[in-house]
């Protein structure tokens, strides 16, 4: 069980002390700077300040997406495929004076974004729409940063959702990869020159991750890879590495065309 400490209330190290005082043992993560791993899972109501939004439950691998996004002051940031809003909240906790737009196609899942933001007392512009058709839901300017937490096979989180093994079919992977590439192309058009897009999945398949990225880089001359190598783009975390979920990230910079 991983926690994400809300920087607006406490630093991770201060919150670690609060946990110690409450008799809850936890340790830090070497890269996810807001993450604490509990030695034993516990009821969230036992966690100091949970109801007041001091802390959330979120795997450290998911938290690394926002480390890579690196949101800056006064930026316009899009969280694409945002529901239930864990990463939207993390962006706002890290960067209180950024303007954040959260979009997802699933209206029901979006209600959980509102719930999460309310508990944490954060504000974002929440929009329901299809990421492949941004013209239908976005009339504003291009974004400084985009987090694309793409719909995926979720093969990296089977340890938490074992039914995925039963429900997934081999042919789903190609369909998901096609959807991801359509969303990637549409989102790239919404990114400013000089902007950064982080592509993330909780998948471990090559087609959704490194192969997806190689194909994107080959057809997108103004995209510069900022994590990994051309023949091995991005970073793949396998489930269990540092006790994290399986996850993939690619960091892309938009250069002058
Ligand atoms: C991996 S989940 C997002 C998790 C979320 N980012 C978080 O950290 O809480 C992927 C999301 O993509 C959304 N989605 C799927 N197809 C979409 C599309 N065409 N346009 C926008 N959102 C889509 C799903 O509704 C789902 O909420």
Coordinates of C-alpha atoms and ligand atoms in Angstrom, one line a residue:
X1 CA 0.0 0.0 0.0
X2 CA 1.5 3.2 -1.2
X3 CA 0.6 6.7 -0.1
X4 CA 0.9 10.0 -1.9
X5 CA 1.6 12.9 0.5
X6 CA -0.1 16.1 -0.4
X7 CA 2.7 18.7 -0.5
X8 CA 0.2 21.5 0.1
X9 CA -0.1 20.3 3.6
X10 CA 3.1 18.5 4.6
X11 CA 6.4 17.5 3.1
X12 CA 6.8 13.7 2.7
X13 CA 9.3 13.7 5.6
X14 CA 7.0 15.6 7.9
X15 CA 4.2 13.2 7.1
X16 CA 6.5 10.2 7.7
X17 CA 7.0 11.6 11.3
X18 CA 3.2 11.9 11.7
X19 CA 2.9 8.2 10.7
X20 CA 5.6 7.2 13.1
X21 CA 3.8 9.1 15.9
X22 CA 0.6 7.2 15.0
X23 CA 2.5 3.9 15.2
X24 CA 2.4 3.3 11.4
X25 CA 5.6 2.1 9.9
X26 CA 6.5 3.4 6.4
X27 CA 9.4 4.0 4.1
X28 CA 10.3 6.4 1.3
X29 CA 10.8 5.7 -2.4
X30 CA 14.1 6.6 -4.1
X31 CA 12.5 8.4 -7.1
X32 CA 8.8 9.1 -6.4
X33 CA 9.4 12.1 -4.1
X34 CA 5.9 12.2 -2.6
X35 CA 5.5 8.5 -2.0
X36 CA 5.5 6.5 1.2
X37 CA 5.2 2.7 1.4
X38 CA 3.4 1.3 4.4
X39 CA 4.9 -1.8 5.9
X40 CA 1.4 -3.1 6.5
X41 CA -1.8 -2.0 4.7
X42 CA -4.2 -0.2 6.9
X43 CA -7.7 1.4 7.0
X44 CA -7.4 4.9 5.4
X45 CA -9.2 6.4 8.3
X46 CA -6.2 5.4 10.5
X47 CA -4.0 7.7 8.4
X48 CA -3.4 11.2 9.9
X49 CA -5.5 13.8 8.1
X50 CA -6.9 11.5 5.4
X51 CA -10.4 13.1 5.5
X52 CA -8.7 16.5 5.2
X53 CA -6.8 15.5 2.1
X54 CA -3.3 15.3 3.6
X55 CA -2.7 12.0 1.9
X56 CA -4.1 9.7 -0.8
X57 CA -3.6 6.1 -1.7
X58 CA -1.7 5.7 -5.0
X59 CA 0.9 3.3 -6.3
X60 CA 4.4 4.8 -6.6
X61 CA 4.6 3.9 -10.3
X62 CA 1.5 6.0 -11.0
X63 CA 3.1 8.9 -9.0
X64 CA 6.2 8.7 -11.2
X65 CA 4.0 9.9 -14.2
X66 CA 3.8 13.3 -12.5
X67 CA 7.5 13.3 -11.6
X68 CA 8.2 13.0 -15.4
X69 CA 5.5 15.6 -16.3
X70 CA 7.3 18.1 -14.0
X71 CA 4.5 20.7 -14.0
X72 CA 5.7 24.4 -13.7
X73 CA 4.1 27.5 -12.4
X74 CA 1.5 29.3 -14.5
X75 CA 1.4 26.5 -17.1
X76 CA -1.7 25.3 -18.9
X77 CA -1.7 21.5 -18.4
X78 CA -4.0 18.9 -19.8
X79 CA -4.6 15.6 -18.0
X80 CA -5.9 13.4 -20.8
X81 CA -7.8 10.3 -19.8
X82 CA -8.0 11.6 -16.3
X83 CA -10.7 9.6 -14.5
X84 CA -10.8 8.8 -11.5
X85 CA -8.4 11.8 -11.1
X86 CA -5.5 10.5 -9.1
X87 CA -2.9 12.1 -11.4
X88 CA -5.0 15.3 -11.8
X89 CA -4.9 15.8 -8.1
X90 CA -1.2 15.0 -7.9
X91 CA -0.4 17.7 -10.6
X92 CA -2.4 20.3 -8.6
X93 CA -0.7 19.3 -5.3
X94 CA 2.6 19.8 -6.9
X95 CA 1.9 23.0 -8.8
X96 CA -0.9 25.1 -7.1
X97 CA -0.6 27.9 -9.6
X98 CA -1.0 25.8 -12.8
X99 CA -4.2 25.7 -14.7
X100 CA -5.3 22.1 -15.1
X101 CA -7.9 20.7 -17.5
X102 CA -8.9 17.1 -16.9
X103 CA -10.7 15.2 -19.7
X104 CA -12.1 11.7 -19.9
X105 CA -14.7 10.1 -22.2
X106 CA -16.5 8.3 -19.4
X107 CA -19.0 10.5 -17.6
X108 CA -19.6 8.1 -14.7
X109 CA -15.8 7.8 -14.0
X110 CA -15.6 11.6 -14.2
X111 CA -17.9 11.9 -11.1
X112 CA -15.0 10.3 -9.1
X113 CA -12.7 13.1 -10.4
X114 CA -15.1 15.6 -8.7
X115 CA -15.1 13.5 -5.5
X116 CA -11.3 13.3 -5.4
X117 CA -10.8 17.0 -6.0
X118 CA -13.5 17.9 -3.4
X119 CA -11.8 15.8 -0.7
X120 CA -8.4 17.4 -1.5
X121 CA -9.9 20.9 -1.9
X122 CA -8.4 21.3 -5.4
X123 CA -9.8 22.8 -8.5
X124 CA -9.5 21.8 -12.2
X125 CA -11.6 22.3 -15.3
X126 CA -13.2 18.9 -15.8
X127 CA -14.4 18.0 -19.3
X128 CA -16.2 15.0 -20.8
X129 CA -15.0 14.2 -24.3
X130 CA -13.3 11.9 -26.7
X131 CA -9.5 12.5 -26.7
X132 CA -9.4 11.6 -30.4
X133 CA -11.6 14.6 -31.2
X134 CA -10.3 17.6 -29.2
X135 CA -12.0 20.2 -31.4
X136 CA -15.3 19.0 -30.0
X137 CA -14.4 19.9 -26.4
X138 CA -11.5 22.3 -26.3
X139 CA -11.7 25.9 -27.7
X140 CA -8.7 27.3 -25.7
X141 CA -5.0 27.5 -26.7
X142 CA -2.4 24.8 -26.9
X143 CA -1.1 23.2 -23.7
X144 CA 2.3 23.6 -22.1
X145 CA 2.2 20.1 -20.8
X146 CA 0.0 17.1 -21.5
X147 CA -0.2 13.9 -19.4
X148 CA -1.7 11.1 -21.6
X149 CA -2.5 8.3 -19.2
X150 CA -3.8 6.1 -22.0
X151 CA -6.5 3.5 -21.9
X152 CA -4.5 0.2 -21.9
X153 CA -4.6 -3.5 -21.2
X154 CA -3.8 -2.9 -17.5
X155 CA -1.4 -5.9 -17.7
X156 CA 0.9 -4.1 -15.2
X157 CA -1.7 -4.1 -12.4
X158 CA -2.9 -7.7 -12.5
X159 CA -1.6 -8.2 -8.9
X160 CA -4.3 -5.7 -7.8
X161 CA -7.0 -6.8 -10.3
X162 CA -6.5 -10.5 -11.0
X163 CA -9.7 -10.7 -13.1
X164 CA -7.8 -8.9 -15.9
X165 CA -6.1 -12.3 -16.7
X166 CA -9.5 -13.8 -17.2
X167 CA -11.1 -10.9 -19.0
X168 CA -8.4 -9.8 -21.5
X169 CA -8.2 -11.4 -24.9
X170 CA -5.1 -11.4 -27.1
X171 CA -6.9 -9.4 -29.8
X172 CA -7.6 -6.6 -27.3
X173 CA -4.0 -5.5 -27.5
X174 CA -4.0 -4.5 -31.2
X175 CA -7.3 -2.6 -30.7
X176 CA -5.9 -0.8 -27.7
X177 CA -2.7 0.1 -29.5
X178 CA -4.7 1.5 -32.4
X179 CA -6.8 3.7 -30.0
X180 CA -3.6 4.8 -28.2
X181 CA -2.0 5.9 -31.4
X182 CA -5.0 7.9 -32.5
X183 CA -5.2 9.7 -29.1
X184 CA -1.4 10.3 -29.2
X185 CA -1.6 12.0 -32.7
X186 CA -4.6 14.1 -31.6
X187 CA -3.0 15.2 -28.4
X188 CA 0.3 16.1 -30.1
X189 CA -1.6 18.7 -32.1
X190 CA -2.8 20.3 -28.8
X191 CA 0.8 20.7 -27.4
X192 CA 2.7 24.0 -27.8
X193 CA 6.1 24.0 -29.5
X194 CA 8.5 23.7 -26.6
X195 CA 5.9 21.7 -24.6
X196 CA 6.2 18.3 -23.0
X197 CA 3.9 15.3 -23.4
X198 CA 4.2 12.3 -21.1
X199 CA 2.7 9.1 -22.4
X200 CA 1.9 6.6 -19.7
X201 CA 0.3 3.2 -19.4
X202 CA -0.1 0.6 -16.7
X203 CA 0.7 -2.1 -19.3
X204 CA 3.7 -4.4 -19.8
X205 CA 3.1 -5.2 -23.5
X206 CA 5.6 -3.9 -26.1
X207 CA 2.8 -3.0 -28.6
X208 CA 1.3 -0.5 -26.2
X209 CA 4.6 0.9 -25.0
X210 CA 8.0 0.8 -26.7
X211 CA 6.6 -0.3 -30.1
X212 CA 3.9 2.4 -29.8
X213 CA 6.5 5.0 -29.1
X214 CA 8.9 3.9 -31.9
X215 CA 6.0 4.2 -34.4
X216 CA 5.0 7.6 -33.1
X217 CA 8.6 8.9 -33.3
X218 CA 9.0 7.6 -36.8
X219 CA 5.9 9.5 -38.1
X220 CA 6.3 12.7 -35.9
X221 CA 9.4 14.7 -37.0
X222 CA 8.9 17.4 -34.3
X223 CA 8.9 14.9 -31.4
X224 CA 12.1 14.5 -29.4
X225 CA 12.4 11.6 -27.0
X226 CA 13.5 12.7 -23.6
X227 CA 13.5 9.3 -21.7
X228 CA 15.2 6.2 -22.9
X229 CA 17.0 5.5 -26.2
X230 CA 15.7 5.5 -29.8
X231 CA 15.9 1.7 -30.0
X232 CA 14.4 1.3 -26.5
X233 CA 12.3 4.4 -26.0
X234 CA 10.8 5.3 -22.6
X235 CA 11.0 3.4 -19.3
X236 CA 9.3 0.1 -18.6
X237 CA 8.7 -0.9 -14.9
X238 CA 7.8 -4.5 -14.4
X239 CA 5.4 -5.4 -11.5
X240 CA 7.2 -5.8 -8.2
X241 CA 10.2 -3.6 -9.2
X242 CA 10.7 -1.6 -6.0
X243 CA 7.3 -3.0 -5.0
X244 CA 5.6 -1.0 -7.7
X245 CA 2.9 -1.8 -10.3
X246 CA 4.0 -2.4 -13.8
X247 CA 4.0 0.9 -15.7
X248 CA 5.4 2.5 -18.8
X249 CA 6.3 6.2 -19.5
X250 CA 7.7 8.1 -22.4
X251 CA 8.6 11.8 -22.2
X252 CA 8.3 13.7 -25.5
X253 CA 9.4 17.3 -26.2
X254 CA 7.9 19.2 -29.1
X255 CA 10.6 20.9 -31.0
X256 CA 10.3 23.5 -33.8
X257 CA 8.9 21.7 -36.9
Ligands
LIG1 C1 -5.7 4.5 -17.2 S1 -7.3 5.1 -17.0 C2 -6.9 6.7 -16.4 C3 -6.5 6.8 -14.9 C4 -6.3 8.2 -14.4 N1 -5.4 8.9 -15.2 C5 -5.9 8.3 -12.9 O1 -4.7 8.4 -12.7 O2 -6.7 8.3 -12.0 C6 -7.7 5.4 -18.7 C7 -9.0 6.3 -18.9 O3 -9.1 6.5 -20.3 C8 -10.5 6.8 -20.5 N2 -10.7 6.7 -22.0 C9 -10.8 5.6 -22.8 N3 -11.0 6.0 -24.1 C10 -11.0 7.3 -24.1 C11 -11.1 8.3 -25.2 N4 -11.3 7.9 -26.4 N5 -11.1 9.6 -24.8 C12 -10.9 10.0 -23.6 N6 -10.8 9.1 -22.5 C13 -10.8 7.8 -22.8 C14 -11.2 5.8 -19.7 O4 -12.5 6.3 -19.4 C15 -10.3 5.8 -18.4 O5 -10.8 6.6 -17.4

